[in-house]
Structures are given as C-alpha cells and as structure tokens.
Short mmCIF file of C-alpha atoms and ligand atoms in Angstrom, two decimals:
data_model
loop_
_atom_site.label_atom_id
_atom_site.label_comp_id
_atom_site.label_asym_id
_atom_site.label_seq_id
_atom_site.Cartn_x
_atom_site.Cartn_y
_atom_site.Cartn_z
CA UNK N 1 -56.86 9.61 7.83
CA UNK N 2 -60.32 8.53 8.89
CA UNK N 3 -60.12 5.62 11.04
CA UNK N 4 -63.61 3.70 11.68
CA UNK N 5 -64.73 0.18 12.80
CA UNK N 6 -64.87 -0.65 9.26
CA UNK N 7 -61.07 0.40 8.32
CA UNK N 8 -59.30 -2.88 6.70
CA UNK N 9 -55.98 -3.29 8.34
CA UNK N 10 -52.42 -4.06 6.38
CA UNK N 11 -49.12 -3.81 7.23
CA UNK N 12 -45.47 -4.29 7.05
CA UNK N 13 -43.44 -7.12 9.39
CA UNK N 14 -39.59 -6.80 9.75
CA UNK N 15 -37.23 -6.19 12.48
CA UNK N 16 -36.02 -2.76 12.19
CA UNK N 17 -39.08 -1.20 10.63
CA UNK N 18 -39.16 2.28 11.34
CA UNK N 19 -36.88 2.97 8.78
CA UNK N 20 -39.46 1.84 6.42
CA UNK N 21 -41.06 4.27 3.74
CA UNK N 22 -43.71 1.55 3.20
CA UNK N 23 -46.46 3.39 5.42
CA UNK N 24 -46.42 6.53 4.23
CA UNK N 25 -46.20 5.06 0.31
CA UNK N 26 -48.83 3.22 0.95
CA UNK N 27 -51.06 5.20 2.93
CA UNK N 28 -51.03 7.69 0.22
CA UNK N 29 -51.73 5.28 -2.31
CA UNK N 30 -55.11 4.12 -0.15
CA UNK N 31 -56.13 7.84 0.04
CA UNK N 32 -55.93 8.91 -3.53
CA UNK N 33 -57.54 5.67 -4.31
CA UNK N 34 -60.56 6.23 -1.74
CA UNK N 35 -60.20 2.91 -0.25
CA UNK N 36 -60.57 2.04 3.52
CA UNK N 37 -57.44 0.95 4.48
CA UNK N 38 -54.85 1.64 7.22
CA UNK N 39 -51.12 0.40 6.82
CA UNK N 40 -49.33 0.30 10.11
CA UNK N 41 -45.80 -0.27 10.55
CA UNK N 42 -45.40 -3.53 12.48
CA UNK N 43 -41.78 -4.59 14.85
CA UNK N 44 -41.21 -8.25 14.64
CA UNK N 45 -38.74 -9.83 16.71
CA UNK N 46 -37.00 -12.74 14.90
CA UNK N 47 -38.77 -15.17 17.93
CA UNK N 48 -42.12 -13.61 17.46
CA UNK N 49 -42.33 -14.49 13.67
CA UNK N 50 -44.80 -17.48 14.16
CA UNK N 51 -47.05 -16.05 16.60
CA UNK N 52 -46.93 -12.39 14.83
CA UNK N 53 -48.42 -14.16 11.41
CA UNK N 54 -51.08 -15.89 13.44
CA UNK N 55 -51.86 -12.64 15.04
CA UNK N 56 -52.39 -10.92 11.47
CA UNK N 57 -54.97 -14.13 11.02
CA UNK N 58 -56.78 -13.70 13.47
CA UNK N 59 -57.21 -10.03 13.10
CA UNK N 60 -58.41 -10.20 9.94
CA UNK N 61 -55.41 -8.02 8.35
CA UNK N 62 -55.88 -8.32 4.60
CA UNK N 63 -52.16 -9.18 4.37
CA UNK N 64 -48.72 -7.66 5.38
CA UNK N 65 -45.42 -7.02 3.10
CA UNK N 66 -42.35 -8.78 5.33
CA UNK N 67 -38.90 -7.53 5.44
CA UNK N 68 -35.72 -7.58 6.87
CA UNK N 69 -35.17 -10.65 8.37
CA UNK N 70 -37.87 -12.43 7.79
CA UNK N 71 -38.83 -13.18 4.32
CA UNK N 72 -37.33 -16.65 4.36
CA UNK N 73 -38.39 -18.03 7.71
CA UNK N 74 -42.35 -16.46 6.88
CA UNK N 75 -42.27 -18.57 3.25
CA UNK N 76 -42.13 -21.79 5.87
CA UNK N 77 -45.48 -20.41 7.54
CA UNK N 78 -47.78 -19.56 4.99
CA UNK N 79 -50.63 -21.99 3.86
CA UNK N 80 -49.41 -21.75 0.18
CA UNK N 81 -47.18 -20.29 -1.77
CA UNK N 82 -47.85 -18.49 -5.09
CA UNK N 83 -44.97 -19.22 -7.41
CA UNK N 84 -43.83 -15.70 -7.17
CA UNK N 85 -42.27 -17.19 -3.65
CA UNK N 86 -42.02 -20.79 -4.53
CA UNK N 87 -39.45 -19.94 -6.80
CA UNK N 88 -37.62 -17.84 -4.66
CA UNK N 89 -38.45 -19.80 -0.79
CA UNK N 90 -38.73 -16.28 0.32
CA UNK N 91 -42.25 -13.79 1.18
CA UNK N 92 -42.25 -10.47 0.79
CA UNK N 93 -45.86 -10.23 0.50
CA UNK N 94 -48.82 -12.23 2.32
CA UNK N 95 -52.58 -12.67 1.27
CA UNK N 96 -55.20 -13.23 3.05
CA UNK N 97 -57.62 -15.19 0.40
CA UNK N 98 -60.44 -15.87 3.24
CA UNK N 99 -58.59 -16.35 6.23
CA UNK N 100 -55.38 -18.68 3.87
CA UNK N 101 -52.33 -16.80 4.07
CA UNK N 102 -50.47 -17.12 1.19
CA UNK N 103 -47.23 -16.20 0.21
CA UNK N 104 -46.04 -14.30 -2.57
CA UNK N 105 -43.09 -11.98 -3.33
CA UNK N 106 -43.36 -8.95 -5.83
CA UNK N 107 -39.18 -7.96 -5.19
CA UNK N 108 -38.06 -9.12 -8.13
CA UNK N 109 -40.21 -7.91 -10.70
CA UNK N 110 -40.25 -5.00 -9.01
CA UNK N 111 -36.48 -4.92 -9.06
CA UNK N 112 -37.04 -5.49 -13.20
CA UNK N 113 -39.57 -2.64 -13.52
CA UNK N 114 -37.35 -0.03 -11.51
CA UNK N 115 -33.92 -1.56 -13.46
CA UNK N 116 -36.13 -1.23 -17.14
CA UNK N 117 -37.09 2.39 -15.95
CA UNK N 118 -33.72 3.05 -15.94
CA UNK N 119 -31.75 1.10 -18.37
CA UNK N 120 -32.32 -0.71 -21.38
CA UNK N 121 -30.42 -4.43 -20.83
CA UNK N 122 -29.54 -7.37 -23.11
CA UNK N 123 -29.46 -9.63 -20.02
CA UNK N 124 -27.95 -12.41 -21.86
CA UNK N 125 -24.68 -10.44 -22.13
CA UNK N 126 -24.83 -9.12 -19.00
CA UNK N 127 -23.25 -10.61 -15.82
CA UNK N 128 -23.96 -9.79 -12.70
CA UNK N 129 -22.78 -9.38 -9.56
CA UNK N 130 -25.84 -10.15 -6.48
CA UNK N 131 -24.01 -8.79 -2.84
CA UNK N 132 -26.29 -10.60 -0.04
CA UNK N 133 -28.17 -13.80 0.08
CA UNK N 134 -31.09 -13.32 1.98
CA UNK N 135 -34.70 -13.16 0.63
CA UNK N 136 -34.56 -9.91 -1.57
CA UNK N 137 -31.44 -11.58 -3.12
CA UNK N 138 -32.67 -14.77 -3.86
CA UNK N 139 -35.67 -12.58 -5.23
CA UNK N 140 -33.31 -10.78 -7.73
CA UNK N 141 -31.33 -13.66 -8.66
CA UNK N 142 -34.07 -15.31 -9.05
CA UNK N 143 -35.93 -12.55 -11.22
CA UNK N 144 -32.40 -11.78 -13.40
CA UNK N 145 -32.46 -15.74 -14.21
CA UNK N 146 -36.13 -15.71 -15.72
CA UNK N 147 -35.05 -12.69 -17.63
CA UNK N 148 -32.14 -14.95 -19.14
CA UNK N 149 -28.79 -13.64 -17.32
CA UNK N 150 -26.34 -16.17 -18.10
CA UNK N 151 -23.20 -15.95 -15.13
CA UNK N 152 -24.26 -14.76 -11.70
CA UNK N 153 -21.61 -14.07 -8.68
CA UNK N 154 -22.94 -14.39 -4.94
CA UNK N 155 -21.24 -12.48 -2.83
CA UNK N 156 -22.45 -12.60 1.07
CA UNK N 157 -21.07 -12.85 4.40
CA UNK N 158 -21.76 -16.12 5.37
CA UNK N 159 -20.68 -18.64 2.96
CA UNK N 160 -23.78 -21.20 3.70
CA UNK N 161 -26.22 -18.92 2.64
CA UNK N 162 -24.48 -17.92 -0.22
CA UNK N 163 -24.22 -21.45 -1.46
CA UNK N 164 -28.05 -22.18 -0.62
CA UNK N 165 -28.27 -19.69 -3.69
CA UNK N 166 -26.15 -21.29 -5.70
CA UNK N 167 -28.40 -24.41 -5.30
CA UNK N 168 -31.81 -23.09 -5.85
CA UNK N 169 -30.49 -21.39 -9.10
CA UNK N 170 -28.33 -24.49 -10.28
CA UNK N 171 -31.59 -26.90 -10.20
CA UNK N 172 -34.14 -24.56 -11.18
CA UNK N 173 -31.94 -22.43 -14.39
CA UNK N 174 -29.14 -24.67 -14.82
CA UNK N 175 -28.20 -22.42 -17.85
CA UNK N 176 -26.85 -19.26 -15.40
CA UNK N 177 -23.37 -20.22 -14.28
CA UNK N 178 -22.70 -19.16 -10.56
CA UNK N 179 -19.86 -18.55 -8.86
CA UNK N 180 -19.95 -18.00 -4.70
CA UNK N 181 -17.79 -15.42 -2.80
CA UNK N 182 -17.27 -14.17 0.82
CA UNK N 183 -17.56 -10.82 1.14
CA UNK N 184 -14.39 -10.32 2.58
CA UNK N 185 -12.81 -11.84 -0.78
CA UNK N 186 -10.44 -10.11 -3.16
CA UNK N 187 -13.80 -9.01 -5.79
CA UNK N 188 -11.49 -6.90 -8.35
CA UNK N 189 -12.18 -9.66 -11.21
CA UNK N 190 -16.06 -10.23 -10.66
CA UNK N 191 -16.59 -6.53 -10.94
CA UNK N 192 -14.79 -6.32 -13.96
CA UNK N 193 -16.08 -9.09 -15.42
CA UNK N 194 -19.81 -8.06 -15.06
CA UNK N 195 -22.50 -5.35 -16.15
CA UNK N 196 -25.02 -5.71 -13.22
CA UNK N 197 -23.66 -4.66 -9.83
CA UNK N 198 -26.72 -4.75 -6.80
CA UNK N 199 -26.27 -4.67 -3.41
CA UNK N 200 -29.31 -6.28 -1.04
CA UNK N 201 -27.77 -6.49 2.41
CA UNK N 202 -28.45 -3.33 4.39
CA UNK N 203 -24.80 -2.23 4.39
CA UNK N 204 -25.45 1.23 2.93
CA UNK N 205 -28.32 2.47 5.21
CA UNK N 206 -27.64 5.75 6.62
CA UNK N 207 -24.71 6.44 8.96
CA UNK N 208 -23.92 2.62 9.45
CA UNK N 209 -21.03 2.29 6.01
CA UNK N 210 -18.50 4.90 5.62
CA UNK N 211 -17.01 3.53 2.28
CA UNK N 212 -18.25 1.53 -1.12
CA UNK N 213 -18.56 -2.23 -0.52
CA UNK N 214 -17.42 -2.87 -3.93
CA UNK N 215 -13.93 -1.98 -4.65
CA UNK N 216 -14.00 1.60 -6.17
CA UNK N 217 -10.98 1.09 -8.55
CA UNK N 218 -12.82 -1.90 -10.41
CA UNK N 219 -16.02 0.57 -11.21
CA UNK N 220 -16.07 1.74 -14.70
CA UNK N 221 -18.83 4.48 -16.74
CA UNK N 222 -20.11 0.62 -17.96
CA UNK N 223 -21.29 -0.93 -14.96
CA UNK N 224 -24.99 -0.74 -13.96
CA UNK N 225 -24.66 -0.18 -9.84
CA UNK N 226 -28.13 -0.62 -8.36
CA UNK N 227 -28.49 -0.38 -4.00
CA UNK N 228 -31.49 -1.49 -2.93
CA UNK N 229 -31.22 0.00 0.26
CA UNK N 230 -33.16 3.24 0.32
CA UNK N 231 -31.88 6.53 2.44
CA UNK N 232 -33.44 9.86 3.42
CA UNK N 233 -30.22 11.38 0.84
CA UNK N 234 -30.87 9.25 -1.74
CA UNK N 235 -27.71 7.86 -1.94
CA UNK N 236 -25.43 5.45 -0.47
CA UNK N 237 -21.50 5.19 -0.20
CA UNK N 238 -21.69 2.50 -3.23
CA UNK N 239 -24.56 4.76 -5.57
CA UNK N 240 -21.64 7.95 -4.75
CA UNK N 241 -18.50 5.90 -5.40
CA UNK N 242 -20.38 4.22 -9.36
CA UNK N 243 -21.40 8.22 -9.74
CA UNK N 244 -18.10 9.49 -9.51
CA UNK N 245 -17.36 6.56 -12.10
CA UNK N 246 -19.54 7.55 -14.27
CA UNK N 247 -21.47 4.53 -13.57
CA UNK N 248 -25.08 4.16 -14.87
CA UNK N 249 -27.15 4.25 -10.48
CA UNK N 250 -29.91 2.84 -9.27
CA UNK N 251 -31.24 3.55 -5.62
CA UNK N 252 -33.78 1.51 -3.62
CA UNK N 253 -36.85 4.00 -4.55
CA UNK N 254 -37.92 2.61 -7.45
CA UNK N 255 -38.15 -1.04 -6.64
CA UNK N 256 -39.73 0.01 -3.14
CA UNK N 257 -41.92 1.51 -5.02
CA UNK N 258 -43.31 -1.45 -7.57
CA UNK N 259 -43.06 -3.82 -5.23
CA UNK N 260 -45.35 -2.07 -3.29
CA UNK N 261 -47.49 -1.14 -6.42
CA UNK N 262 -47.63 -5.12 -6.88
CA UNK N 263 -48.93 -5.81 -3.67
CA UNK N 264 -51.27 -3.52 -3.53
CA UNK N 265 -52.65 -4.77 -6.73
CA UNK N 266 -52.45 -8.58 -4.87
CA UNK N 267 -54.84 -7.30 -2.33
CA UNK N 268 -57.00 -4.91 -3.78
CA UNK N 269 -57.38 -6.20 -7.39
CA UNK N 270 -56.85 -2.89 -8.77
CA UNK N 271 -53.98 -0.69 -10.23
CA UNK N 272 -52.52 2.05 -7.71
CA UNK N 273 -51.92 5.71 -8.54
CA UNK N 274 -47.76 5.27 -9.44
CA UNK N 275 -47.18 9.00 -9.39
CA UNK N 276 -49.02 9.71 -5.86
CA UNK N 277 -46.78 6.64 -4.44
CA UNK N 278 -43.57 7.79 -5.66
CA UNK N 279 -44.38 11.67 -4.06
CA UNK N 280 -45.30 10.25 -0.75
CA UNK N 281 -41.09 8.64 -1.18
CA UNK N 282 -39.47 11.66 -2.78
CA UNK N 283 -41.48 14.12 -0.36
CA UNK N 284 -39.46 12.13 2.38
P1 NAP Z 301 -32.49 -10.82 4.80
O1 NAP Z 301 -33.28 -11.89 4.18
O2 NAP Z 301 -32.42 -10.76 6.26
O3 NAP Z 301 -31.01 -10.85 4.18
C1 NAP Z 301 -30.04 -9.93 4.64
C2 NAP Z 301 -28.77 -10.06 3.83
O4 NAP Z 301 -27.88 -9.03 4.22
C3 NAP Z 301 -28.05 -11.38 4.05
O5 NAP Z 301 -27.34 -11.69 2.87
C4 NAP Z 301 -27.08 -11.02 5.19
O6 NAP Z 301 -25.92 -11.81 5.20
C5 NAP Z 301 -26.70 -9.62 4.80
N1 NAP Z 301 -26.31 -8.81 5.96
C6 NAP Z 301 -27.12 -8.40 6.97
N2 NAP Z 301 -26.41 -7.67 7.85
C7 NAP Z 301 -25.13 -7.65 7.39
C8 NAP Z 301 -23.93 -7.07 7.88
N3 NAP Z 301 -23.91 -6.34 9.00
N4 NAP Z 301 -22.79 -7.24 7.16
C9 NAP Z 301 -22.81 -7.97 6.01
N5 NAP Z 301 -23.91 -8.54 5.50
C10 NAP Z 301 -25.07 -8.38 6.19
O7 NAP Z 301 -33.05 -9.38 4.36
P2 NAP Z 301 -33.73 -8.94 2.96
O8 NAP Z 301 -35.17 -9.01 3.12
O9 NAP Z 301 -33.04 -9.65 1.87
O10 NAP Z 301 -33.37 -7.38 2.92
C11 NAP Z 301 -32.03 -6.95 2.82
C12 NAP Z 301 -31.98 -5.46 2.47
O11 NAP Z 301 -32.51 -5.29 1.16
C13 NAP Z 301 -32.82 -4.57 3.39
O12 NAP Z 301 -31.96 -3.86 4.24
C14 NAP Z 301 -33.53 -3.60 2.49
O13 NAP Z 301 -32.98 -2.31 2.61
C15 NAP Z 301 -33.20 -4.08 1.08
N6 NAP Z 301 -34.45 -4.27 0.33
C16 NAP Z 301 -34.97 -3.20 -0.34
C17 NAP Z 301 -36.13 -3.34 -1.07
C18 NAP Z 301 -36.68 -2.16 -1.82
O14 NAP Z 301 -37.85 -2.20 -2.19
N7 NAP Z 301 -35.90 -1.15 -2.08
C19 NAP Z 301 -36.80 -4.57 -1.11
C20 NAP Z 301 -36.24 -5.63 -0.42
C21 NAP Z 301 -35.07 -5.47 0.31
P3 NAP Z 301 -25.86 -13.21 6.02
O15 NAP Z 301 -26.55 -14.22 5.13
O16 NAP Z 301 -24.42 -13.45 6.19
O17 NAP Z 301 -26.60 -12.98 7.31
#
C-alpha cells in the first residue's frame, strides 16, 4: 500500500477489534478500485467513545464503520442520522458530509442481501427467532420487519434490553408480534415455532462457546440458522449443530461483506469490486 500525505483515512471503531476482517476487506476493495484510501483498525474503549468520534472529526477521516459495543451509544453522537439508523437508534456506519458526521447503518440490508444469496424467503410466513439485542440486532429486527416478518422472538441476556426491542418494533411495525425471552429460558417452543434462527451476540467467536446456544434437539432440515459472528473456520458451534440437522446455514461472511460493500458505496459514491472483497475474507 502506498501511503502519502494525500491518503484519505477510514476506519473501524469497536472494542475488541483485532478480530475484525474489516481492514483487510476493505483495503482490498480500495486497491482494486485505485482509490487513495487507508482503513485502519481502530480500539475504542467504551469511555473513549465521545472523544474517539471527535478525534475522527478533527482528522478529517472520511468516516468509520462502529462495532461491538458501540453502535448504540455512537447513534447519540452523530450530527444526524440517516434513516438507515433512525430506525434502528444504532450506527454502524459514520459519514463525514463536510466535517457533519452522520449516522447510518448498512447491517440490515446487508443481513437481507447475504440471507437472499442464500435462501429464497416468504417472510410473511416465516418467524423468527433474533438471539441478542444490541445494535446489529435491532438492525436485523429492524430490517426482517420492513421485509414484512410477522412474529419475532427476542432472546438476550439482559431482559431490559431485550424489551427496549420490543418497544421500538411495537411503535414503529405494530403488525410483527414480539415475544421477549432470557437467554437462560426454556427456548424448545420458539425454535420450533419459527423459520429464521440468527444469532448477533458474539457467543460463537472462536474458542470462547463450546456448545450450540440454541437447543440442538429443537433444530430441524427446515430452519434457516444464520450466525453473524464470523470465525477463521467458518463455522461456529450453532452453524455445526443446524448442519448436522440438515439445517439450511448462514455464517457472518456474507453480511460482513455487504455491509461493508454499502459503506463503501456511502463514502465513495461508487460500487465496490464484490468478488475482490469476498477473496480478501475467504483468503483469511
Ligand atoms: P452490541 O451492540 O454490543 O450487542 C451485543 C449483544 O450481545 C447484546 O445483546 C449483548 O447482551 C450480547 N452479549 C454480549 N456478550 C455476551 C455474553 N458474554 N453472553 C451473552 N450475551 C452477550 O454489539 P453488536 O454491534 O450488536 O455486535 C454483536 C455481534 O454481532 C458481534 O460480535 C459481531 O460478531 C456480530 N456482527 C457481525 C456483523 C457481520 O457483518 N457479520 C455485523 C454486525 C455484528 P446484553 O444486552 O445482555 O449485554
């Protein structure tokens, strides 16, 4: 990579990052496109959210993706919202329109495009189970409800956030019907009652989950299971247990990689090269 005075500077915010395949995705996707710009990988303790945005601003980054944990706190310090994040109180991506940050979040159609790569849905008759309630959740949720799911289980660890949800669906699509569980709860009947299963906390990521976090005997060859945690295998304990099933998978790869496609396109106005993106992942 050449590196001058004039390289434009974007990154990604979260707390861990170096996990993150964002860099190297997007790094490739500058190069094949012959455009100037560096992507850095950027820690951000959960204190250091505020002064880390104003940082970006004042460095003249063209904008930053934000992840894990801080796509709902950043959506409170951006100068506006697009409705991408409006809808969903959460950032995943910011733009800098002229020294405004604003907020928008490309997760959940990103989710869509991986999910429609995959499998062809009637989402009407298709209920689904969300695991997590953080921003890529609502994001999902959020995304499954414009694409007209009708019934919706939360399932999260803390109960609060899980009903915060539950609220921004209920006013905004009154039509889904939601139900809210721990994630310590017996699940057996929401699994078998839905299509859609998709786990967005970062149980999963390698090493730290030894077995399924949905319960395995509830699976069936019918159920869409889609992790959006991403590993270096490929797979996680849930994507292996809905395999053996029979289950129809979906791994993090694929909406890691359009959401990324979409923000690139936020900031740069043009199209990226899909195929390079998706090497610079599977060559991982
Ligand atoms: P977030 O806003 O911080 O939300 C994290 C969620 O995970 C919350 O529901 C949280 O529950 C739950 N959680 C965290 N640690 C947990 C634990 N040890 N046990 C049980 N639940 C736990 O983060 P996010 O931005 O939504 O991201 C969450 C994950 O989604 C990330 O790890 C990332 O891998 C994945 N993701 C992937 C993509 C992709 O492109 N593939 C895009 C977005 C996100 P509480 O509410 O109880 O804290």
């Amino acid at each position: 990579m050449d590196i001058s005075g004039n390289t434009k500077l974007a990154g990604i915010l979260g707390y861990p990052v170096s996990h993150s395949l964002s860099p190297r995705m997007h790094n490739a996707a500058y190069q094949a496109m012959e455009l100037d710009i560096c992507y850095v990988p950027i820690p951000v303790e959960q204190k250091n959210l505020k002064d880390a945005i104003r940082g970006l601003k004042v460095m003249e980054f063209i904008g930053a993706n934000v992840t894990i944990p801080h796509k709902v706190e950043a959506a409170l310090m951006m100068d506006n919202l697009a409705e991408s994040a409006a809808r969903t109180g959460a950032v995943n991506t910011i733009v800098n329109s002229d020294g405004t940050f604003v907020g928008h979040n490309t997760d959940g159609e990103g989710f869509i495009r991986s999910l429609e790569e995959t499998v062809s849905l009637d989402y009407e008759l298709a209920p689904a189970v969300v695991i997590g309630a953080g921003g890529a959740a609502r994001s999902i949720a959020v995304a499954l409800a414009e694409a007209g799911i009708k019934q919706l289980s939360i399932v999260n660890r803390s109960i609060d956030r899980a009903a915060e949800l539950q609220d921004l669906l209920r006013k905004s699509y009154p039509s889904v019907s939601t139900t809210v569980y721990g994630l310590n709860e017996e699940l057996g009947e929401a699994i078998e009652a839905s299509k859609l299963i998709i786990n967005t906390t970062p149980l999963g990521m390698d090493g730290n989950l030894k077995s399924s976090i949905v319960p395995v005997d509830n699976l069936t060859k019918d159920h869409v299971v889609c992790d959006t945690v991403y590993t270096v295998s490929g797979v996680t304990p849930m994507i292996t247990a809905a395999r053996e099933k029979r289950a129809t998978t979906l791994g993090g790869q694929g909406m890691l990689l359009h959401q990324g496609a979409l923000a690139i396109r936020l900031w740069t106005g043009i199209d990226p090269p899909l195929e390079v993106m998706r090497q610079a992942i599977e060559s991982k």
